[in-house]
Short mmCIF file of C-alpha atoms in Angstrom, two decimals:
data_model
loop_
_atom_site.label_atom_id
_atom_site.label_comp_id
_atom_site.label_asym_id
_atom_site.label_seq_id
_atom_site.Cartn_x
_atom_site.Cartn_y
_atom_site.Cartn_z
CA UNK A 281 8.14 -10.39 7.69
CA UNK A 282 4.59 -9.49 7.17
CA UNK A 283 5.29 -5.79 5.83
CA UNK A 284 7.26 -7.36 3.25
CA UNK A 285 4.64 -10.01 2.38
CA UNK A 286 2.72 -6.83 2.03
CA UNK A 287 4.67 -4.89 0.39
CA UNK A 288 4.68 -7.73 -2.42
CA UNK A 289 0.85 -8.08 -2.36
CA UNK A 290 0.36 -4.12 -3.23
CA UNK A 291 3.33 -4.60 -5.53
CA UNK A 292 1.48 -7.08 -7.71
CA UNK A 293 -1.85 -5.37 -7.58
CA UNK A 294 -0.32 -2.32 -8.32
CA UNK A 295 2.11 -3.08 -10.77
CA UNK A 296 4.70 -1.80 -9.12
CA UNK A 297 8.20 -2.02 -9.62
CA UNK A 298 10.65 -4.18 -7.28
CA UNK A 299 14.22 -3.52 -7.02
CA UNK A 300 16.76 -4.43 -4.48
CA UNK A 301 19.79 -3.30 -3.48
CA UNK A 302 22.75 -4.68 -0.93
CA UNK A 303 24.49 -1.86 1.27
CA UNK A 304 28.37 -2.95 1.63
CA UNK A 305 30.09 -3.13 4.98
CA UNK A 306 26.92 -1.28 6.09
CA UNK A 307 27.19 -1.52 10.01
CA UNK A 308 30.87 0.68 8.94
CA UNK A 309 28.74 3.59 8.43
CA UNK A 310 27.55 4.58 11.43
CA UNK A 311 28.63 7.54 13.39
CA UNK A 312 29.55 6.82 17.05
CA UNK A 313 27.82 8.94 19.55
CA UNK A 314 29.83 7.24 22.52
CA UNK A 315 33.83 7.53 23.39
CA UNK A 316 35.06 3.90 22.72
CA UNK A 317 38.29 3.39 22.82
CA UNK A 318 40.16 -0.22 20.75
CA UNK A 319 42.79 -1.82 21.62
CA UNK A 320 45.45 -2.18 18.66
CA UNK A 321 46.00 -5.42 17.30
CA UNK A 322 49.67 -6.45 16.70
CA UNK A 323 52.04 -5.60 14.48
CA UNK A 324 49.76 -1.98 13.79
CA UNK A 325 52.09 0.96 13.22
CA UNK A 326 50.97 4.60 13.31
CA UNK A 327 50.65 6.89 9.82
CA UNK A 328 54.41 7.22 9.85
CA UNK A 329 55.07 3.69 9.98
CA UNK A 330 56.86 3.94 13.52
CA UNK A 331 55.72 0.79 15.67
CA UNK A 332 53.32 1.47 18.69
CA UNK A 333 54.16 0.43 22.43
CA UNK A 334 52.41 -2.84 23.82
CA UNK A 335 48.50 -1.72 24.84
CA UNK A 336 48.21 0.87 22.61
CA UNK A 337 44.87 1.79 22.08
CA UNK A 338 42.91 3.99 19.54
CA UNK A 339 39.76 5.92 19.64
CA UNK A 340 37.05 5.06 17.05
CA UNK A 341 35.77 7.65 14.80
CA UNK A 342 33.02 5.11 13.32
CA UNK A 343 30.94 1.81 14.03
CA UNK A 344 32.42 -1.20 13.36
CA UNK A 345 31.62 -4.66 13.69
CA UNK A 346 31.00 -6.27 17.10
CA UNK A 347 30.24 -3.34 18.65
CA UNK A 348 26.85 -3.79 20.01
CA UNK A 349 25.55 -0.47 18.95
CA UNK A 350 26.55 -0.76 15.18
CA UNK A 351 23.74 -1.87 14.08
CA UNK A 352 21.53 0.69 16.01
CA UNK A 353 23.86 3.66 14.69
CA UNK A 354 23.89 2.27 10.79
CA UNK A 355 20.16 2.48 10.99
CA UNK A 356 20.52 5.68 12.26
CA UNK A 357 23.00 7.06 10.00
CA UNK A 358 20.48 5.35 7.32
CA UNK A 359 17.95 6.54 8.12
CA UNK A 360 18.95 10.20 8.61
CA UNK A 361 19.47 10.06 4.46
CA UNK A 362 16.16 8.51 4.03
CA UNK A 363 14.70 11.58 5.62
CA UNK A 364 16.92 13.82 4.20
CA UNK A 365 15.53 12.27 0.77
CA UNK A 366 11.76 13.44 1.34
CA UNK A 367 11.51 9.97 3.07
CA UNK A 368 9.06 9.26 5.95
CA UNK A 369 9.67 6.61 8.44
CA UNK A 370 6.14 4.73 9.15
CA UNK A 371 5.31 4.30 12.65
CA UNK A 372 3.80 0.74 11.69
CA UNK A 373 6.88 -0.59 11.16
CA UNK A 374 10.04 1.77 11.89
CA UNK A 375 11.62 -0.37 8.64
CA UNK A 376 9.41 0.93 6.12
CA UNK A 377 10.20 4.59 4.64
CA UNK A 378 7.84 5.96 2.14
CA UNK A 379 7.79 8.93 -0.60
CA UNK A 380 4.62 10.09 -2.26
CA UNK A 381 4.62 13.57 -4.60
CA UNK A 382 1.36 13.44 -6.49
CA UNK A 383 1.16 10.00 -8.85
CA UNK A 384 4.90 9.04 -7.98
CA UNK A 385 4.97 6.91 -5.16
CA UNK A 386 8.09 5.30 -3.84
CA UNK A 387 8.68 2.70 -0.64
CA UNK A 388 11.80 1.33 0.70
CA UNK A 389 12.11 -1.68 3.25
CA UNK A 390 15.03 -2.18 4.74
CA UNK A 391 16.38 -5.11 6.94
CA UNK A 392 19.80 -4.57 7.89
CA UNK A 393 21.77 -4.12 4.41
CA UNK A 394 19.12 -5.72 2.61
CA UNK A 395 17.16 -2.94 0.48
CA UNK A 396 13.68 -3.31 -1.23
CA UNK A 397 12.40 -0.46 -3.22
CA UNK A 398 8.91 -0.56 -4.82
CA UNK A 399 8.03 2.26 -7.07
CA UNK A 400 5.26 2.89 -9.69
CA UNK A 401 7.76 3.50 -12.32
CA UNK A 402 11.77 2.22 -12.86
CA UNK A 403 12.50 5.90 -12.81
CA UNK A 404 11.66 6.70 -9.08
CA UNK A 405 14.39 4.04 -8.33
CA UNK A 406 16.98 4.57 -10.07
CA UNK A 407 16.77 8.11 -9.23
CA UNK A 408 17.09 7.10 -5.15
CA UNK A 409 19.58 4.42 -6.14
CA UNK A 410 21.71 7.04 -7.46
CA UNK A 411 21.45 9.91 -4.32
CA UNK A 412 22.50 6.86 -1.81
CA UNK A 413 25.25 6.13 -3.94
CA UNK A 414 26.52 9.85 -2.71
CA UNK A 415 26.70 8.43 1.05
CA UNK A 416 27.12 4.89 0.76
CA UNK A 417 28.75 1.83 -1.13
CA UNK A 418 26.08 -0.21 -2.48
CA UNK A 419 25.40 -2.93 -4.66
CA UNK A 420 22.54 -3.33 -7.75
CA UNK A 421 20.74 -6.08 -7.76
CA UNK A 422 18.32 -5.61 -9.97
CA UNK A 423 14.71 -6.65 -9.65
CA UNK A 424 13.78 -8.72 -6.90
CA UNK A 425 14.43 -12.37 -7.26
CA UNK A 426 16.02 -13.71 -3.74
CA UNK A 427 15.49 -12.06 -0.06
CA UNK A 428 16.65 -13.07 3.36
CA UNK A 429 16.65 -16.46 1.99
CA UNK A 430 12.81 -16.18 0.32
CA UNK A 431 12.79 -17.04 -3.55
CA UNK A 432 10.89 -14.34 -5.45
CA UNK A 433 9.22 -15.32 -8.37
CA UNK A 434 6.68 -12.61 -10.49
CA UNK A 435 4.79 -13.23 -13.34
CA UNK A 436 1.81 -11.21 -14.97
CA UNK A 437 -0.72 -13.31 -12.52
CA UNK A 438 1.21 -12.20 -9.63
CA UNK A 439 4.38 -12.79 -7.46
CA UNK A 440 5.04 -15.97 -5.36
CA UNK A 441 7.14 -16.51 -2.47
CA UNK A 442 9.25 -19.84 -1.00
CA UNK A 443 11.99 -21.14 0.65
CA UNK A 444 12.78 -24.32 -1.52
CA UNK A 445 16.20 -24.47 -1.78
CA UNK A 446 16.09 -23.76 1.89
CA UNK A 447 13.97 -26.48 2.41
CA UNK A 448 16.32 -29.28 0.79
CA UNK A 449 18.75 -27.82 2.52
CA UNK A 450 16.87 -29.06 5.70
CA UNK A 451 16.08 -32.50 4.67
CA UNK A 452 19.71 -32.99 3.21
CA UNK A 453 21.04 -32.17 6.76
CA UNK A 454 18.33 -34.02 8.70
CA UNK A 455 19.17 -37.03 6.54
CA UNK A 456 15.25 -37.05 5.13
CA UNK A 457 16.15 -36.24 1.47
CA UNK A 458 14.76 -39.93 0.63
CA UNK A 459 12.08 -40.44 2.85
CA UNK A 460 8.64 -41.58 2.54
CA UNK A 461 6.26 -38.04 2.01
CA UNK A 462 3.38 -37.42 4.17
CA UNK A 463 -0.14 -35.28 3.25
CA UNK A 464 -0.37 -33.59 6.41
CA UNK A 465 2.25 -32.54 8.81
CA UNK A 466 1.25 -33.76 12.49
CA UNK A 467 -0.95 -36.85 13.12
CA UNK A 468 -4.90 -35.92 13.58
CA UNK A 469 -5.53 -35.69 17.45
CA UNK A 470 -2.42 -35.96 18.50
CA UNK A 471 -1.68 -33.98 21.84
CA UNK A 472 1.71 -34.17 22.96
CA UNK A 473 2.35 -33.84 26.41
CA UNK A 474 6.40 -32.81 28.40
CA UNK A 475 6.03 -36.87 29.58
CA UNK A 476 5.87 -38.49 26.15
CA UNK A 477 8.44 -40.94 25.91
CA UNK A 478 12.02 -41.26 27.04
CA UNK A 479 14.10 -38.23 27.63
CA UNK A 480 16.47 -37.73 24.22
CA UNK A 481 20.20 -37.65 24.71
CA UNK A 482 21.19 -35.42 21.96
CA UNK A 483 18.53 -32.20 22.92
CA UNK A 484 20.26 -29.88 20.66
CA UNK A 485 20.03 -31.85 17.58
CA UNK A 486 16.44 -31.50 17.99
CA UNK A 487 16.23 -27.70 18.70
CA UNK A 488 18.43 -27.12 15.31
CA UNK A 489 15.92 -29.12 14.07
CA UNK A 490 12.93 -27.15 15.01
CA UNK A 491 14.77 -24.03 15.22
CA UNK A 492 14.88 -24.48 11.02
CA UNK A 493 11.61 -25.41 10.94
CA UNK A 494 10.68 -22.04 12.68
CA UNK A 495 12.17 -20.17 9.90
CA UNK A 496 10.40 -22.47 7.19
CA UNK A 497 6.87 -20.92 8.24
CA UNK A 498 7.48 -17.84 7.13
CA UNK A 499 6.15 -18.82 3.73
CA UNK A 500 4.53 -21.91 4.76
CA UNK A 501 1.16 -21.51 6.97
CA UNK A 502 0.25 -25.17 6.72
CA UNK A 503 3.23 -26.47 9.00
CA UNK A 504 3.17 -22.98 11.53
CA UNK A 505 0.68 -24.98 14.07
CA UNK A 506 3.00 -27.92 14.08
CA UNK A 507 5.83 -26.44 14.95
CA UNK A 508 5.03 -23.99 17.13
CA UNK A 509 3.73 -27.34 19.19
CA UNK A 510 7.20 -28.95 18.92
CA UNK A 511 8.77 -25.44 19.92
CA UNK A 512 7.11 -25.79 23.38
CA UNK A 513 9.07 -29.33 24.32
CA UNK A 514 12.31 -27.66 23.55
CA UNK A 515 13.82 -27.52 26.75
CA UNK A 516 12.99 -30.83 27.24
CA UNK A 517 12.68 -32.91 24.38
CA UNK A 518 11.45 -36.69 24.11
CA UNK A 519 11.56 -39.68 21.61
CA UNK A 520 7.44 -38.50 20.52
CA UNK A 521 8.53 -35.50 19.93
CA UNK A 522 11.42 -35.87 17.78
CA UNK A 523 8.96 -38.65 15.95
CA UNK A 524 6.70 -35.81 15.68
CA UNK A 525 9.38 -33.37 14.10
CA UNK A 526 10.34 -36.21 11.75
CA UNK A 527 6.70 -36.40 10.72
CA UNK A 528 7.07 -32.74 9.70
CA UNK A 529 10.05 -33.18 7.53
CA UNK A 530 8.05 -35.71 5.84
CA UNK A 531 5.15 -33.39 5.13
CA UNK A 532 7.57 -31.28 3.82
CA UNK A 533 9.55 -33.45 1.40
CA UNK A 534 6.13 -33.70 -0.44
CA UNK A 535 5.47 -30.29 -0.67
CA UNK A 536 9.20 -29.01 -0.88
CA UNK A 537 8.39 -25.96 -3.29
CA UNK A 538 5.28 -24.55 -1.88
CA UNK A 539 4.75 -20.97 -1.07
CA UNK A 540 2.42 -18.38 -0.96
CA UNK A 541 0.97 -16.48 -3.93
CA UNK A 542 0.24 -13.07 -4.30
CA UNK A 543 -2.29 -12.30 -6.85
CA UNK A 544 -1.88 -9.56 -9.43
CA UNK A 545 -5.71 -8.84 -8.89
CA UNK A 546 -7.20 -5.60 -7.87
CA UNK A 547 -8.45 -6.42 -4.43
CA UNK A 548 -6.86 -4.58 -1.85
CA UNK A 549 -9.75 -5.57 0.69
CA UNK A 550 -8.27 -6.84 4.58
CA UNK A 551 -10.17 -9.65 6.39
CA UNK A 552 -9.28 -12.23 8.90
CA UNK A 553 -10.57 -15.31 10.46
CA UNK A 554 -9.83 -16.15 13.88
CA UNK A 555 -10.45 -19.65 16.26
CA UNK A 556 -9.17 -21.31 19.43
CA UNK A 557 -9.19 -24.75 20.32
CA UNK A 558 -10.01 -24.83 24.35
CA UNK A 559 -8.12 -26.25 26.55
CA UNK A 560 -6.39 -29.02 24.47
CA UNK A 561 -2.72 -28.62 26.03
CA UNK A 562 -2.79 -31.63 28.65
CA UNK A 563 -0.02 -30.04 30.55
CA UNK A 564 -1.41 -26.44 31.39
CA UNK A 565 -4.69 -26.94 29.68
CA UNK A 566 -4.34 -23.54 27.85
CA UNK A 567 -5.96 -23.00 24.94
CA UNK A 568 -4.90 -22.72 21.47
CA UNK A 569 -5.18 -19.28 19.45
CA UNK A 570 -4.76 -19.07 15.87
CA UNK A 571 -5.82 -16.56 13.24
CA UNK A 572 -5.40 -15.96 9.40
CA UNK A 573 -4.74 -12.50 7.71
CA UNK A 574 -5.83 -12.15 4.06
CA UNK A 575 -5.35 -9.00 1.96
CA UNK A 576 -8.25 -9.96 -0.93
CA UNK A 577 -7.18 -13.57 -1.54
CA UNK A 578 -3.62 -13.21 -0.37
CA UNK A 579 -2.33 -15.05 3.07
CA UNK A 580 -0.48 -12.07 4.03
CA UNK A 581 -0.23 -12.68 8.75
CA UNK A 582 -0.80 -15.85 10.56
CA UNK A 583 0.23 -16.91 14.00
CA UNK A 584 -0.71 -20.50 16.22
CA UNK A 585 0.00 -19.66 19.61
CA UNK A 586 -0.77 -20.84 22.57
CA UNK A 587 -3.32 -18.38 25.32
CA UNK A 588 -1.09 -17.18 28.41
CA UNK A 589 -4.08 -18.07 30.39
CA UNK A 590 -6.22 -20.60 31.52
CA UNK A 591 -10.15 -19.67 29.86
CA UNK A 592 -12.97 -21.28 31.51
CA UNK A 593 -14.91 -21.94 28.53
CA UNK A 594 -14.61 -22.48 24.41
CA UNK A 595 -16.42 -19.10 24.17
CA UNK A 596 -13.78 -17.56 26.59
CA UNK A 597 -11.32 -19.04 24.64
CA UNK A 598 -12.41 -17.82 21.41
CA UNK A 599 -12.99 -13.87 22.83
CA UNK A 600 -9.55 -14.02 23.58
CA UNK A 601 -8.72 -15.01 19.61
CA UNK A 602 -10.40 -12.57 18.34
CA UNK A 603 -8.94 -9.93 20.72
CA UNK A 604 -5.53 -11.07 19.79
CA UNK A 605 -6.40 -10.63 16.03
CA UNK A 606 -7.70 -7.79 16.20
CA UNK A 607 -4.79 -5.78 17.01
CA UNK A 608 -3.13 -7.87 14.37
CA UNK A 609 -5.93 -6.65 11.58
CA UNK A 610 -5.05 -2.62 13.18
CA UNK A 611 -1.72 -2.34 12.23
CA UNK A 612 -1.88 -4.38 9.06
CA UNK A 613 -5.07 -1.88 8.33
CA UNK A 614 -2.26 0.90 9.31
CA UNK A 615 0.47 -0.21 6.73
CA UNK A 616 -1.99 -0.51 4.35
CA UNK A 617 -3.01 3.33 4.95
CA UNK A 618 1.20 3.86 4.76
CA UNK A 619 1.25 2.07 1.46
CA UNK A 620 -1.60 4.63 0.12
CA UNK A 621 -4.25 1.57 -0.50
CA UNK A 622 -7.76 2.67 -0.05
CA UNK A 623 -9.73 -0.07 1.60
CA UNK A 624 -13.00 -0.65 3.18
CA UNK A 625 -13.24 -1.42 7.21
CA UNK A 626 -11.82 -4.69 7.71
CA UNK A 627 -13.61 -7.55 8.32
CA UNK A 628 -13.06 -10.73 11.16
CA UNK A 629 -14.45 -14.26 11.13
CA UNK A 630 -15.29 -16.52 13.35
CA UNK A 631 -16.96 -19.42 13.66
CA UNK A 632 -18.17 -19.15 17.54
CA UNK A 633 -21.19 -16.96 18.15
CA UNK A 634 -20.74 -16.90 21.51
CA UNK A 635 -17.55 -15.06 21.34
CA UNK A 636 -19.74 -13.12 18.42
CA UNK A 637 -22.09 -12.03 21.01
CA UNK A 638 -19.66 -10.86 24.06
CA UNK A 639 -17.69 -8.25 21.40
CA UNK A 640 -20.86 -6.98 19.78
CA UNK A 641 -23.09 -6.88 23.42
CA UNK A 642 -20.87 -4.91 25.80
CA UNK A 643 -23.04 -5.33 28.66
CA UNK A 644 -21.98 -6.80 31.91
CA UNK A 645 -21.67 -10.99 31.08
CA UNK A 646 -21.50 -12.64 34.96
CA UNK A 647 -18.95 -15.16 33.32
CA UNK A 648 -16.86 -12.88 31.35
CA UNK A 649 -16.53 -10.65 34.03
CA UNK A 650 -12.58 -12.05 35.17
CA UNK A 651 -11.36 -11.62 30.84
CA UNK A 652 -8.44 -8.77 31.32
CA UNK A 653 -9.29 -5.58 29.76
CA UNK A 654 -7.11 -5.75 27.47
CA UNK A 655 -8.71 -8.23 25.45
CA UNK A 656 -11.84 -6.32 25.24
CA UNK A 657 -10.12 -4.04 22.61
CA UNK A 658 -11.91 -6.14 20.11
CA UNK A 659 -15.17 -3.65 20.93
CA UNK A 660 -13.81 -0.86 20.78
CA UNK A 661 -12.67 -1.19 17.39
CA UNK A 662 -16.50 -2.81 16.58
CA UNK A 663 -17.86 0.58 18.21
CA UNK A 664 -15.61 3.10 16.34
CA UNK A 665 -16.12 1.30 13.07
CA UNK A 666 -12.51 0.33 12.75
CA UNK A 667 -13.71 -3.78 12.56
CA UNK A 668 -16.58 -5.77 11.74
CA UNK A 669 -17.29 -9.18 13.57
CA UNK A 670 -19.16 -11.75 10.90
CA UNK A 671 -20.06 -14.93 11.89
CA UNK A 672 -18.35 -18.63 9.74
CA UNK A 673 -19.26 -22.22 9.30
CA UNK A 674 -16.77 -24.28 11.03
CA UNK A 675 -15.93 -25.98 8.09
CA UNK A 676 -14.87 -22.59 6.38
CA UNK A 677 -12.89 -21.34 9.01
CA UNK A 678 -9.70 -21.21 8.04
CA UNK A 679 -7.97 -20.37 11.20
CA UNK A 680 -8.64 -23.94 12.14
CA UNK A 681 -5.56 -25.30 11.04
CA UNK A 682 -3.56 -23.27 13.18
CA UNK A 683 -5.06 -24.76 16.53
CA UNK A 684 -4.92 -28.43 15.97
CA UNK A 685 -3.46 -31.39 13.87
CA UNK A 686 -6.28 -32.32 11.58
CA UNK A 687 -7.34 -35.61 9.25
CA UNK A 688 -6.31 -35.07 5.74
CA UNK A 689 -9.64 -34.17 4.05
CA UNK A 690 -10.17 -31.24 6.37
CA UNK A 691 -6.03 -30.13 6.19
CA UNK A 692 -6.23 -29.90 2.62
CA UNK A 693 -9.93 -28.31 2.33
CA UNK A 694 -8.70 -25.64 4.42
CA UNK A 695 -5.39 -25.64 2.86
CA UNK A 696 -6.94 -24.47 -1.02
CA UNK A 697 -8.45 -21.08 0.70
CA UNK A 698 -5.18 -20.16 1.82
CA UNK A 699 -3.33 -18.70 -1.10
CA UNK A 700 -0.30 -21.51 -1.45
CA UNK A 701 1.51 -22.22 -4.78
CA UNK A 702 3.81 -24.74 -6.08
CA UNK A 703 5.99 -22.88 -9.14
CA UNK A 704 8.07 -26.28 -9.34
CA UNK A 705 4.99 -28.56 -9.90
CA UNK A 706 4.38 -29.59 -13.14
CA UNK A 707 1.71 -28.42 -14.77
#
């Protein structure tokens, strides 16, 4: 989801135009390269209305649905006309096709039948609208307003993005419609461990729970850390965990339409802050990595995860942040290059110097020496000028509230640098 988050961040900078279109029975367009063969259903009769003998079976000409290739061969069949169409597919993200002849340029994102189309004039798209008309059934749907569930709204300060209706959809099911709200959405140093509490009886209720939740961060940032916590007790789930989710839900019937907000200002410029919080999982004592992606002031990439590794020190842990973020910042910086935005090299915080130091000083560090090579990426990128590493004052560092539950001053300092809008709060 964060090409299309990107997508909408050039498109208000650039005053582009946003369109979207719906592609009918699209997995019945593909072309099968396999022999399948179908057996009839009853009552079928051939073309000259004669009735067929029992296990008669029929050779398919074309995809259709519940075949496991279909969608695999509509995107094919798609995007064969895409290229046909002066259309090049980006190899940041096979999903985005682009089209640039002098001052027109044209993109098209495409998840499954859904179809965005950003162009610098209404022209360009109605021009495309109208040549895949000629190979496929589609429907209009004017300028952008509602996608994969996201609410679209654009003004002439920019476009913002949430999932309210989605989210009182959640609470209405949960039974939390008319609960009490809460300012942040996990209690401050909380660390939840697989042996909290008793073992719950009805595990799936809470996986649908935090399964919802999971979708609910795509536009919301400020619960991501929380529930990719809960996510990790899913297989098990206790009574302090569920009391955790529920704490969530509250957070999030106080904030029910907030979202993120793209600016309709000129800066196109990439930066990122990254952090880790070491060894604060009591179970595997992994650390925490988590890491904020801004295109000028707009959130566009975040992630909380936790490290696959045990690091021996803070300053281990925070190396392996910024390696993670780094290839994160790469291929954003590469879909910005796709989207024909000119932009300075990008630039990553962070508030440890010690991790500062072993990416910028690539000699031999005695208690580095065991960090996979992969994660020393990060200097690579620092020596071929594809990155700079600034230091950040803790308190600045944004990134922080993706590795740990914090108290409610420093949730919702960190909170006001990240970009997040309320277009149902009165004004």
């Amino acid at each position: 989801m964060a090409t299309v988050k990107l997508l909408l961040k050039v498109s208000a900078s650039k005053q582009w135009f946003l369109n979207q279109l719906d592609i009918s029975n699209a997995f019945l367009n593909g072309d099968l390269d396999e022999e399948i063969y179908m057996k009839l259903p009853d009552g079928y009769a051939d073309i000259k209305g004669d009735s067929l003998p029992p296990n008669a079976v029929c050779r398919l000409k074309k995809s259709i649905y519940g075949l496991k290739q279909a969608s695999r061969q509509w995107f094919k069949k798609f995007s064969e006309s895409l290229l046909k169409l002066g259309f090049m597919k980006q190899q940041g993200d096979h999903t985005l096709f682009v089209r640039c002849q002098g001052s027109d340029f044209i993109a098209l994102l495409v998840y499954v039948d859904d179809i965005v189309i950003a162009s610098t004039t209404e022209s360009l798209a109605i021009s495309l609208t109208e040549a895949l008309k000629e190979s496929f059934k589609l429907r209009e749907l004017g300028p952008l307003k509602y996608f994969l569930g996201l609410e679209v709204a654009r003004t002439t300060e920019g476009i913002s993005l949430c999932q309210r209706k989605y989210a009182l959809e959640l609470l209405t099911s949960a039974g939390m419609l008319d609960c009490k709200p809460s300012t942040i959405p996990m209690t401050p140093n909380l660390r939840l461990s697989k042996a909290d509490g008793v073992l719950l009886e009805d595990a799936e209720m809470y996986r649908s729970l935090v399964g919802r939740l999971m979708y609910l961060t795509i536009t919301r940032p400020d619960i991501t850390f929380a529930v990719n916590k809960l996510c990790q007790f899913s297989s098990a789930p206790r009574t302090s965990h569920l009391t955790a989710v529920y704490k969530v839900l509250q957070y999030i019937k106080g904030t029910v339409g907030q979202g993120l907000f793209y600016s309709a200002d000129s800066d196109l410029t990439l930066k990122g802050y990254t952090d880790a919080d070491w060894g604060t999982c009591p179970d595997s004592r992994r650390s925490t990595t988590g890491f904020t992606m801004f295109v000028g002031s707009s959130l566009i990439s975040w992630r909380s995860k936790k490290q696959p590794t045990v690091s021996r020190s803070s300053a281990e842990a925070e190396y392996r942040a910024l390696a993670l973020a780094s290839c994160e910042m790469a291929w954003l910086f590469t879909l910005l290059i796709a989207l024909r935005v000119a932009t300075s090299v990008p630039i990553l915080y962070s508030d440890s110097t010690a991790a500062v130091y072993i990416a910028i000083n690539p000699v031999f560090h005695e208690r580095t020496k065991h960090i996979e090579i992969d994660c020393h990426t990060v200097r690579d990128k620092l020596d071929n000028g594809q990155l700079k590493l600034l230091h950040v004052k803790t308190e600045d560092q944004v990134a922080d509230i993706l590795t740990k539950p914090l108290f409610p001053h420093q949730f919702t300092h960190l909170l006001s640098k990240m970009s997040l809008h309320n277009i149902y709060a009165s004004s």
